Coordinates of C-alpha atoms in Angstrom, one line a residue:
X1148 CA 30.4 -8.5 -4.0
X1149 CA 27.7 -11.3 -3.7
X1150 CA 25.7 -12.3 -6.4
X1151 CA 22.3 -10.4 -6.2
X1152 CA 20.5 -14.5 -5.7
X1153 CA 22.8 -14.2 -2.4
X1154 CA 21.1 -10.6 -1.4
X1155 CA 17.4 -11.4 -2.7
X1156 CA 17.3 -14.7 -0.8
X1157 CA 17.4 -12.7 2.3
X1158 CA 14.4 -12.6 4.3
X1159 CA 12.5 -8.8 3.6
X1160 CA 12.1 -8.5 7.7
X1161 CA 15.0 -9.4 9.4
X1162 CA 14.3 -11.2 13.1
X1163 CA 17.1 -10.5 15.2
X1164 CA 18.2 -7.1 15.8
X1165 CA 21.6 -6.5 17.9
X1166 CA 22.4 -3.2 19.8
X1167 CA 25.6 -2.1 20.2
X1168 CA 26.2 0.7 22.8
X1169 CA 23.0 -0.6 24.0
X1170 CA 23.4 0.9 27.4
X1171 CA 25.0 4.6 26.1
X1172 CA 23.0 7.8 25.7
X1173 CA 21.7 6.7 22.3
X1174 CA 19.9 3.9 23.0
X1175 CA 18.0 5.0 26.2
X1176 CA 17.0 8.2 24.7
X1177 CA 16.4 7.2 21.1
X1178 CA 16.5 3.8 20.5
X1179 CA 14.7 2.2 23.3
X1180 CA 11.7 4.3 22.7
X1181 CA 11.6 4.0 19.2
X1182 CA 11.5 0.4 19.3
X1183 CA 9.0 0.7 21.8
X1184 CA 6.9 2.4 20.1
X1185 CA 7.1 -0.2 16.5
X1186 CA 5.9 -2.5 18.8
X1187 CA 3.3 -0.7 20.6
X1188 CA 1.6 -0.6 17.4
X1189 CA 2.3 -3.7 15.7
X1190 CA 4.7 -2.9 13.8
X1191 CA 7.4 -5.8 14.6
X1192 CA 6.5 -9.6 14.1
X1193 CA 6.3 -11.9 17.0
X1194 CA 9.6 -13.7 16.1
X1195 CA 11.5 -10.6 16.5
X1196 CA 14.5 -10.3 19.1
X1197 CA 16.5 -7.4 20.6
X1198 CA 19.8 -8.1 21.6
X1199 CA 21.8 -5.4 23.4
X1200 CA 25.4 -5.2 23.8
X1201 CA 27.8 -2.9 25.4
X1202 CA 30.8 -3.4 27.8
X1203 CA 29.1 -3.1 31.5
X1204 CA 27.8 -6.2 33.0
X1205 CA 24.2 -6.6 33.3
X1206 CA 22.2 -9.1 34.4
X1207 CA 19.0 -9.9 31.7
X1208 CA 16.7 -8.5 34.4
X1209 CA 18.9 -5.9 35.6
X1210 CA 18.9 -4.7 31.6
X1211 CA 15.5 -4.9 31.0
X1212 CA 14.6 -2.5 34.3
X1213 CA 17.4 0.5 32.9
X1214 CA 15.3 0.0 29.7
X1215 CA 11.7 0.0 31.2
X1216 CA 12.9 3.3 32.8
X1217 CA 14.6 5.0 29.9
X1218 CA 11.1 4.3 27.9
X1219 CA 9.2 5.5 30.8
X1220 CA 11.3 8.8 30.7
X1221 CA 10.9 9.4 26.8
X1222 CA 7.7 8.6 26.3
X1223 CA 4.4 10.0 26.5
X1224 CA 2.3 8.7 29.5
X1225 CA -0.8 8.4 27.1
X1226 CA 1.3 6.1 24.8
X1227 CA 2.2 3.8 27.6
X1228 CA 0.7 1.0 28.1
X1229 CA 1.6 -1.8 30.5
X1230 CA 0.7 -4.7 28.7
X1231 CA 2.9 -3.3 25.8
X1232 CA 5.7 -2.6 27.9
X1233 CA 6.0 -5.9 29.3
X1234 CA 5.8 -7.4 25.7
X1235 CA 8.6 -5.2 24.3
X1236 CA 11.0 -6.4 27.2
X1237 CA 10.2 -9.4 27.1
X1238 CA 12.0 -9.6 23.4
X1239 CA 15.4 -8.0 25.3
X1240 CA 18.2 -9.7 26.2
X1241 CA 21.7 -8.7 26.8
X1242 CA 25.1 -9.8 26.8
X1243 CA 28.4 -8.2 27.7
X1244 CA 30.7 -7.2 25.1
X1245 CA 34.5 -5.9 25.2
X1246 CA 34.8 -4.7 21.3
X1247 CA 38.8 -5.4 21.7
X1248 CA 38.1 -9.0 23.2
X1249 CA 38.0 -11.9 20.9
X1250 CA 36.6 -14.4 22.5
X1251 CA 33.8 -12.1 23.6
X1252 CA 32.2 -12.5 20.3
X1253 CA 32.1 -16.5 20.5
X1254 CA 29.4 -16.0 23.0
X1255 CA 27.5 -13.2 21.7
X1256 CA 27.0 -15.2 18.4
X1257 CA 25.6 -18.5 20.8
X1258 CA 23.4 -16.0 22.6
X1259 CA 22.1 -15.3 19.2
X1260 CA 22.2 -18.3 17.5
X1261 CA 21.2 -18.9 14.0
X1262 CA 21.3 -15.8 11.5
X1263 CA 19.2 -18.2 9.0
X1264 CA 16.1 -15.8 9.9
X1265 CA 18.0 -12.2 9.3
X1266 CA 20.4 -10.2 11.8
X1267 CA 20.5 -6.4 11.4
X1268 CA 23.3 -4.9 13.6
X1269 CA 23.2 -1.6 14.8
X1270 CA 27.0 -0.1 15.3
X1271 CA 27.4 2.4 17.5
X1272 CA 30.6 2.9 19.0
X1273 CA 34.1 4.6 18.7
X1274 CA 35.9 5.2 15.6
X1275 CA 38.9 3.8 16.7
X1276 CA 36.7 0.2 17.4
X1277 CA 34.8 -0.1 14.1
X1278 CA 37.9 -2.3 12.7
X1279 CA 38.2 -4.3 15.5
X1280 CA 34.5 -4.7 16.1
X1281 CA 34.0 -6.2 12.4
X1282 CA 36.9 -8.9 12.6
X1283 CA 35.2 -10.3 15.9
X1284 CA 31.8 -10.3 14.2
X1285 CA 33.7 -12.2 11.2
X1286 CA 35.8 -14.7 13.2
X1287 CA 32.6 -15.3 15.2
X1288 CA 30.4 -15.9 12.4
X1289 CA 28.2 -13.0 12.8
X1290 CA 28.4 -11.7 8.7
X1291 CA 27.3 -13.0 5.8
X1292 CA 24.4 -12.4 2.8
X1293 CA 21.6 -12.6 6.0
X1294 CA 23.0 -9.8 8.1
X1295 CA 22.5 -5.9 7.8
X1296 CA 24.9 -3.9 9.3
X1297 CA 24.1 0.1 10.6
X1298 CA 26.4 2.4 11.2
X1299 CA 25.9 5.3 13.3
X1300 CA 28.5 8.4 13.1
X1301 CA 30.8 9.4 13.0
X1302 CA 32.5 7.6 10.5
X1303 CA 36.1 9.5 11.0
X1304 CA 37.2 12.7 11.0
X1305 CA 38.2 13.3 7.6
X1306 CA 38.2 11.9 4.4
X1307 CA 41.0 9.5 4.8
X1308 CA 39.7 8.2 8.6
X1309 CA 36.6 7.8 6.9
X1310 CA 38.0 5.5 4.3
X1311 CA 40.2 3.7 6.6
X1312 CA 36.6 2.7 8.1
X1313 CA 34.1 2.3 5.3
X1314 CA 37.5 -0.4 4.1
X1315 CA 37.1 -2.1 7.2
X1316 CA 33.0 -2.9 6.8
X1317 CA 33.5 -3.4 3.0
X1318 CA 35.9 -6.0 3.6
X1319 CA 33.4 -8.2 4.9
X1320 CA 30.0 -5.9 4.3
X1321 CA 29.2 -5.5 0.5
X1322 CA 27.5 -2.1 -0.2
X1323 CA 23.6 -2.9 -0.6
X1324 CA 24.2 -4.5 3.4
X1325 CA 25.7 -1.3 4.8
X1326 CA 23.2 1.3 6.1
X1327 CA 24.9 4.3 6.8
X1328 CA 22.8 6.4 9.5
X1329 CA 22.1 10.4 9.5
X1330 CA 18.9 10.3 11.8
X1331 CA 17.9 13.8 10.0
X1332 CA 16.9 11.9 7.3
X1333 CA 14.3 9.8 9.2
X1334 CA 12.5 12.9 10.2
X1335 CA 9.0 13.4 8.9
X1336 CA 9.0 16.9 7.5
X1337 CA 12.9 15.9 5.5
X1338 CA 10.7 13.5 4.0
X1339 CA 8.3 15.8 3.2
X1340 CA 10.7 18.1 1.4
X1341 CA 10.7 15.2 -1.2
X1342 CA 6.6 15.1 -1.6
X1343 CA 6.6 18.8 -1.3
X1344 CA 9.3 19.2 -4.8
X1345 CA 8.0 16.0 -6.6
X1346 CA 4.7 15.3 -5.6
X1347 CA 3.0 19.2 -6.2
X1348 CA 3.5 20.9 -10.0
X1349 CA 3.5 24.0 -8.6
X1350 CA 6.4 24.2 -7.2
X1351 CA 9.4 22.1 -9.4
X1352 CA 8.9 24.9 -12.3
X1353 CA 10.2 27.7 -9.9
X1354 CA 13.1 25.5 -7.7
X1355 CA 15.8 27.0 -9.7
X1356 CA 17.9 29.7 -10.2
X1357 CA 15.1 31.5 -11.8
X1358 CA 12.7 30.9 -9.2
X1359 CA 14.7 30.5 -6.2
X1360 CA 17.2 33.9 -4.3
X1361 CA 18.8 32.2 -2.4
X1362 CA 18.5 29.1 0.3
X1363 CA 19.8 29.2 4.1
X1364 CA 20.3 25.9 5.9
X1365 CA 20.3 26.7 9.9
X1366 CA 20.9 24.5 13.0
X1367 CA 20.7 26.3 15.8
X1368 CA 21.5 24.5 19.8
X1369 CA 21.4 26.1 23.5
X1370 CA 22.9 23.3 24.5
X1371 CA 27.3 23.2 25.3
X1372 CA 29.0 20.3 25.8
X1373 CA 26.2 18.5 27.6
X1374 CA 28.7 15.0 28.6
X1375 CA 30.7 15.4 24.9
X1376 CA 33.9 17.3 26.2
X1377 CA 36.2 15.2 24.8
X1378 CA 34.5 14.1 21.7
X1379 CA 33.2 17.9 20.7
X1380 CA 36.4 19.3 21.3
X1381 CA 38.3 17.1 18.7
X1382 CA 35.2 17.4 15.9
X1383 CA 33.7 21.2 16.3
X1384 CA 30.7 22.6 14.5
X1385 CA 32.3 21.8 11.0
X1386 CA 32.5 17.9 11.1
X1387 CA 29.6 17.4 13.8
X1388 CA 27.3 19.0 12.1
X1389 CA 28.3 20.6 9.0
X1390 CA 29.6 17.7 7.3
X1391 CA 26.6 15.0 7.4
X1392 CA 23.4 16.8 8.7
X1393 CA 23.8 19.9 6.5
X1394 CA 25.0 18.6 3.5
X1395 CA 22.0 15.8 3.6
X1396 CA 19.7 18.7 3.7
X1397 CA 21.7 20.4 1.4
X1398 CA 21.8 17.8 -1.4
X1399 CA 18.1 17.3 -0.9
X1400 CA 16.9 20.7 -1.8
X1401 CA 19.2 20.6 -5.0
X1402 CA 19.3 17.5 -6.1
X1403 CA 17.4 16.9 -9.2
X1404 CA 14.2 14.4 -9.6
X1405 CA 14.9 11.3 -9.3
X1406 CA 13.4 8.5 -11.6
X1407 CA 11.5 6.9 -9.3
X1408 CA 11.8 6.9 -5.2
X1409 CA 14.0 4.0 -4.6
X1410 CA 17.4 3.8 -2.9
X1411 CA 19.7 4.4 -6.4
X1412 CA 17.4 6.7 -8.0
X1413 CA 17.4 9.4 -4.6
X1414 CA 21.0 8.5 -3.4
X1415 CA 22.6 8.7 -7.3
X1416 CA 20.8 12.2 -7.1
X1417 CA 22.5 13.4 -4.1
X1418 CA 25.4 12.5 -4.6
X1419 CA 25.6 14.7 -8.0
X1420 CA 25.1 17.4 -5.5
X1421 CA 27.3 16.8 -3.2
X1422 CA 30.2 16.4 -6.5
X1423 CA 29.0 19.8 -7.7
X1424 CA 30.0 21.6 -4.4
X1425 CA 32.0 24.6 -5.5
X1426 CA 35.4 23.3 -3.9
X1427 CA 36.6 26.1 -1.8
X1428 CA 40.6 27.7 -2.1
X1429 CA 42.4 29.3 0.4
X1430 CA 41.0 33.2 -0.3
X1431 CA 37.5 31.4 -0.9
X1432 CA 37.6 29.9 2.2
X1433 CA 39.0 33.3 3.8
X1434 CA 35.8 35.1 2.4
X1435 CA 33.0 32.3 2.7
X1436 CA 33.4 30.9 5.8
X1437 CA 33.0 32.4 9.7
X1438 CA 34.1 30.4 12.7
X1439 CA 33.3 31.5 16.2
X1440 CA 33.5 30.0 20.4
X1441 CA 31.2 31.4 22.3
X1442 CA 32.2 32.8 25.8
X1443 CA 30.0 33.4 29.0
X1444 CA 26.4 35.0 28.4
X1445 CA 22.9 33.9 29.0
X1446 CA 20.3 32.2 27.1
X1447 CA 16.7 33.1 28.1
X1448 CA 17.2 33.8 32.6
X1449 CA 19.7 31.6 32.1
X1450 CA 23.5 32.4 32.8
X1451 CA 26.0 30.2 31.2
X1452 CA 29.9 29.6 30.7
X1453 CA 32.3 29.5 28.3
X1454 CA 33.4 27.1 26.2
X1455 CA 36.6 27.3 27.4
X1456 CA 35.2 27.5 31.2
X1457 CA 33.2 24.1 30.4
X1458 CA 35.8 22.3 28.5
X1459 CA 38.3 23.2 31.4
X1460 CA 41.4 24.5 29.3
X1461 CA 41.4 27.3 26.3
X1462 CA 40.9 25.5 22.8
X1463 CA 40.5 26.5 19.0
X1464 CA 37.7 24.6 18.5
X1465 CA 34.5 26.1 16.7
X1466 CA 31.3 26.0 18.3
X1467 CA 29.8 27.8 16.0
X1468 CA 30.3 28.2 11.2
X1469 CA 28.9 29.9 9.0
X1470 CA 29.0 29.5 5.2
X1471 CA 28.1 30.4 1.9
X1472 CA 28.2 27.4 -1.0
X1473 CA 27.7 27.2 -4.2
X1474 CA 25.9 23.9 -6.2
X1475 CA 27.3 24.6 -9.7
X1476 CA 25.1 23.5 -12.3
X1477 CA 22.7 25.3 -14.4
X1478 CA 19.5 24.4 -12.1
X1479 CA 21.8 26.7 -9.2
X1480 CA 23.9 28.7 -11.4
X1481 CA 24.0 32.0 -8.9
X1482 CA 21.9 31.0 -6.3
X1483 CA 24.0 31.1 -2.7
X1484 CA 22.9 28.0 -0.2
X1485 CA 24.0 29.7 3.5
X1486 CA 24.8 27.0 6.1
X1487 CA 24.4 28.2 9.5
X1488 CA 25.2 25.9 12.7
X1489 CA 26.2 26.5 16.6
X1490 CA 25.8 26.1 20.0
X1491 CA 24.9 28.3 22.9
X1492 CA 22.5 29.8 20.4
X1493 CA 19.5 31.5 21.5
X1494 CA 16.8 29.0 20.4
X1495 CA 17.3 25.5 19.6
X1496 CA 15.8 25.4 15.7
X1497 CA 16.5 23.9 12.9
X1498 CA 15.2 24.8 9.8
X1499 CA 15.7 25.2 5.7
X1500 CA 14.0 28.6 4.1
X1501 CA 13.6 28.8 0.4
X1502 CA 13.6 32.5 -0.2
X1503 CA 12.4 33.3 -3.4
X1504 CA 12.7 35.9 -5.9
X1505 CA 10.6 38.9 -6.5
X1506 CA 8.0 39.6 -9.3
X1507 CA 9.4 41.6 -11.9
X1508 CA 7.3 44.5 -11.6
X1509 CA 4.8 45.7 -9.0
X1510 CA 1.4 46.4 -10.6
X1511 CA 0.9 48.0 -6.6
X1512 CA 4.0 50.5 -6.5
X1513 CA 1.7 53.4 -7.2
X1514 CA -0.4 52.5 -4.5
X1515 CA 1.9 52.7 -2.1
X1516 CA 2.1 49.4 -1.5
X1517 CA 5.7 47.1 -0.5
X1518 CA 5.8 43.9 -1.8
X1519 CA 8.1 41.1 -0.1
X1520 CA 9.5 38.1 -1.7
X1521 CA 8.0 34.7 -1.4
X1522 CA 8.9 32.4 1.4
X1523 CA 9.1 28.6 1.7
X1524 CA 9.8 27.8 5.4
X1525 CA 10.7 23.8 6.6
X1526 CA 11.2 23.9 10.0
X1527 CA 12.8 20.8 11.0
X1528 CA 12.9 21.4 14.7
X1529 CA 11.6 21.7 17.7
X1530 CA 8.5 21.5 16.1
X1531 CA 8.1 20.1 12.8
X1532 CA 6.1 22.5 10.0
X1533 CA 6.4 23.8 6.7
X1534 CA 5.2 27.5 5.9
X1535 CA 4.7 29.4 2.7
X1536 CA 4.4 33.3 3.0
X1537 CA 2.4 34.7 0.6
X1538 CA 1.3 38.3 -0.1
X1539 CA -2.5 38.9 0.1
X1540 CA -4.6 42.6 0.4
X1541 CA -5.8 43.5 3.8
X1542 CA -9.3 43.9 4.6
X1543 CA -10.2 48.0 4.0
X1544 CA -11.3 50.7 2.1
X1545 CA -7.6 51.6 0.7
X1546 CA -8.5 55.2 0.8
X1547 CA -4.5 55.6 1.4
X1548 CA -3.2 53.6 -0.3
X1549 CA -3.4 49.4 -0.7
X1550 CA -2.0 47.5 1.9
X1551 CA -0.3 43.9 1.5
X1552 CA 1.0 41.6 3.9
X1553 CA 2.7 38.5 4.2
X1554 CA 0.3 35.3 5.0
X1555 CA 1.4 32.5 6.3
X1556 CA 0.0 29.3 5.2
X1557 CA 1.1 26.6 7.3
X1558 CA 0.9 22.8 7.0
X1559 CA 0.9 22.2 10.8
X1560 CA 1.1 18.7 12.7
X1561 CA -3.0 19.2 13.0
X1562 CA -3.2 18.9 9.7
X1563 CA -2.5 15.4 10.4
X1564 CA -4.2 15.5 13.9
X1565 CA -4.8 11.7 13.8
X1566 CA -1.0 10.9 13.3
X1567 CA 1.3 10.4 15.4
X1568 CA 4.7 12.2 15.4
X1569 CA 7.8 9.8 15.6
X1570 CA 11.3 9.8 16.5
X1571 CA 13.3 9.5 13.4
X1572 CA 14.9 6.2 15.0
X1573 CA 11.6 4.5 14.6
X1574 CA 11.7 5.0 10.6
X1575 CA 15.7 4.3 10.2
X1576 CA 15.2 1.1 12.6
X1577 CA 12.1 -0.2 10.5
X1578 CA 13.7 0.1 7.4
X1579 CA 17.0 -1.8 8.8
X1580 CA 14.9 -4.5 9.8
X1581 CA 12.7 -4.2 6.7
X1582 CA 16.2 -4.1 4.1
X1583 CA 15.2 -0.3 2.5
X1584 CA 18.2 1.5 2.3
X1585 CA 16.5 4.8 0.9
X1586 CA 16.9 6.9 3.7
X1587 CA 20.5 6.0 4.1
X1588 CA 23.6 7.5 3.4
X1589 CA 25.9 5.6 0.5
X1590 CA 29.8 5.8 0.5
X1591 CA 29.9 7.7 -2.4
X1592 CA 28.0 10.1 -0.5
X1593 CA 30.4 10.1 2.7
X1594 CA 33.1 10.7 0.8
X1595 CA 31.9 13.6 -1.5
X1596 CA 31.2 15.3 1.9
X1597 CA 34.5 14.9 3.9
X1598 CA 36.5 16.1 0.3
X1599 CA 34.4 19.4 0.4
X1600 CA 34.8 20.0 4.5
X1601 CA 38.6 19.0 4.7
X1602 CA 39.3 21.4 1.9
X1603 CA 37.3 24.4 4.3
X1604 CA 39.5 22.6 7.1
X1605 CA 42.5 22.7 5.1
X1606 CA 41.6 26.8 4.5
X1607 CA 41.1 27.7 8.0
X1608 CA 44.4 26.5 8.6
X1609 CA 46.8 28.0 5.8
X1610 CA 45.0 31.3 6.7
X1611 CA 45.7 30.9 10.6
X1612 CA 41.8 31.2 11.2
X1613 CA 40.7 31.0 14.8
X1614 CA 37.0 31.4 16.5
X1615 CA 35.8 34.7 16.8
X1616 CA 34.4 35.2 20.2
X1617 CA 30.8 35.6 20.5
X1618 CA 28.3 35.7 23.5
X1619 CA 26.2 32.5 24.8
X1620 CA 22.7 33.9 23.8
X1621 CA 23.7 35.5 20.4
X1622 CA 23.4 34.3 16.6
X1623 CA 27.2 34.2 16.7
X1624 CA 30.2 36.5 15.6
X1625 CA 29.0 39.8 13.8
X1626 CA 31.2 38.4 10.8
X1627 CA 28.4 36.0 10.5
X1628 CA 26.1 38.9 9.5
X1629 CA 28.8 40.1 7.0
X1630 CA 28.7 37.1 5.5
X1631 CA 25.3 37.4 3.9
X1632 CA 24.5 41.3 4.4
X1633 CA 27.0 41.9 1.7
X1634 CA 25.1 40.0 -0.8
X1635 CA 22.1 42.2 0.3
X1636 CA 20.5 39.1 2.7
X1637 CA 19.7 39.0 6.3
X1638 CA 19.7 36.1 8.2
X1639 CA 16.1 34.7 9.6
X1640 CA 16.2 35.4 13.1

């Protein structure tokens, strides 16, 4: 480790920011645009450089006209503006880069020059090149107590390819340098879920099993493979989305309250969730989990394959899990946290409801009236909102009878009319530049996640489980209903 003088001599914004994958999917949907947009208003300094890397030759020009276009594609026409634009590219540069090439590393550390003024590294590549990709950046002086390095996922496919990787950076990385990214946690209203728990009284008393029925996590996609064959087909729903999105959202509806908001306090929080995952056997794992593949149906007009059809050849892969978890500790004692993800799903959603438990007594029973439990409802996607249902009297006379209903009272983006919604790139990006590791995911973290998948993994196969088939344009295999019907709770659909 470096001595914390090493660390806190580092400029707070760093100058130089380098792109790998810099010409991949990522970058010109996400990354591109974001930055884009940091500089549109003011949010990087002058002195600050993008660098972009990836293995095609590109001439400097050449680069900055696929990157003019990509940020003319993603964003909005109002929020373009030319003088801008020109400005942002005018910071870009690129240089070719073979991750397995040595020598290619000499000249992308003289294109950069000096890392005096702060380099933050964005990684996103294969697995299989992380190792390689952080000797070359070593041997070319590219490291050291002035450089952040990112790393997007995945990192492995289980617990042991993870460590085999998080080695690799930490040999030349320390800890407070290595910014782990799960983009769900740059997201506005995942942020919120913090202010919402900590910031409002009324809430904390009743997040617990004596407030709280039961929580359901849901990420639902219409997309397939969409250009992923070969990389979907060796993850599946479990490790693509189960294992970091999920459990992130998990961990930050159960953690407890943290100290303070800083990057120990929330992440030493999390990670006691993540620890106090019920580990699952082989029967529990029989019983609590649901994998399915969906074959040809339609979502919306639309008619679409199967899996199988789109992938080419037949596979066991899960496109689809369900779940049921535990979080023992006496806040969750009893309460079950359903985890629902797939794709070919009806609607693309994604979402977190906080069902909560009903009053002890109804004063209205008499009346005639039906009461329904409280609702908290964080929808993370494709439109970002938080909802509380309530039950309030409707407007009458009540000569049969009184008649309640849920309300909805919604914290909608025009709440916040004069606010712009962000990508969640344009967060992570700031705070890699900026040296806030809050919204990152620590090793300890990792780790705690792939131990509680691989043993589900490790289930599925001493029981000889295979995807149950289910439709393109359904919620998934029926067993998925099982799964929470038998506990006497329905799915939000």
């Amino acid at each position: 480790m470096l001595p914390p003088s090493a660390l806190s001599a580092a400029p707070r914004a760093y100058q130089t920011l380098l792109l790998f994958g810099a010409t991949g999917d990522l970058a010109q949907r996400m990354l591109l645009p974001s930055l884009y947009g940091l500089d549109a208003e003011g949010q990087l300094s002058d002195a600050t450089r993008i660098i972009g890397t990836a293995r095609s030759e590109h001439p400097i020009e050449e680069y900055r006209a696929t990157a003019r276009a990509a940020i003319e594609k993603a964003v909005e026409p109002e929020r373009l503006k030319p003088d801008a634009l020109d400005r942002f590219l005018a910071r870009l540069s690129y240089v070719s880069l073979d991750a397995t090439d040595t020598g290619g590393y000499a000249r992308l550390a003289e294109a950069i020059g000096g890392i005096e003024a702060g380099l933050a590294i964005f990684l996103s590549t294969a697995p299989s090149l992380f190792e390689a990709t952080i000797e070359g950046l070593d041997k070319a002086g590219l490291t050291g107590p002035t450089v952040r390095m990112a790393l997007e996922k995945p990192l492995g496919s289980d617990l042991a390819s993870s460590r085999e990787i998080n080695d690799a950076v930490a040999r030349v990385f320390p800890e407070p340098q290595i910014f782990r990214i799960d983009h769900y946690l740059g997201k506005e209203t995942v942020q919120n879920l913090l202010a919402l728990r900590f910031g409002n009284l009324m809430f904390e008393p009743l997040w617990n099993a004596q407030g709280i029925e039961h929580v359901e996590i849901s990420i639902g996609e219409t997309v397939g493979l969409e250009g992923r064959v070969g990389f979907y087909d060796d993850t599946g729903a479990l490790r693509d989305m189960v294992q970091n999105h999920m459990l992130q959202l998990l961990a930050l509806v159960a953690m407890e309250p943290p100290a303070r908001f800083d990057a120990t306090e929330v992440r030493d929080e999390k990670v006691k969730v993540l620890r106090a995952l019920r580990p699952m056997d082989v029967e529990e794992v029989k019983k609590h989990t649901v994998i399915g593949q969906y074959v040809a149906g339609a979502i919306g007009a639309r008619t679409v394959p199967a899996y199988a059809e789109e992938l080419g050849k037949p596979s066991d892969t899960e496109t689809f899990v369900a779940l049921k978890a535990h979080v023992d500790c006496w806040r969750w004692h009893g309460v079950p946290f359903y985890l629902r993800t797939g794709k070919r799903l009806p609607f693309r959603r994604s979402e977190i409801l906080i069902r909560f438990r009903a009053v002890p007594h109804s004063i209205f029973a008499n009346r005639g009236a039906v009461l329904q439990p409280n609702a908290l409802l964080i929808s993370l996607q494709p439109d970002e909102n938080i909802t509380l249902t309530l039950m309030a009297k409707r407007p009458g006379l009540d000569r049969e009878g009184i008649r309640l209903q849920e309300v909805p009272l919604d914290l909608k983006g025009d709440v916040f009319a004069d606010t712009r919604r962000r990508i969640a790139y344009e967060r992570l990006l700031l705070d890699l530049l900026e040296g806030d590791p809050t919204l990152f995911v620590r090793r300890d973290e990792v780790e705690a996640q792939w131990e509680w998948i691989d043993a589900i993994r490790a289930g599925w196969k001493a029981n000889g489980m295979k995807p149950k088939p289910y439709p393109a344009g359904t919620w998934g295999p029926s067993a998925a209903i099982a799964l929470t019907e038998r506990d006497g709770v329905s799915w939000r659909e």
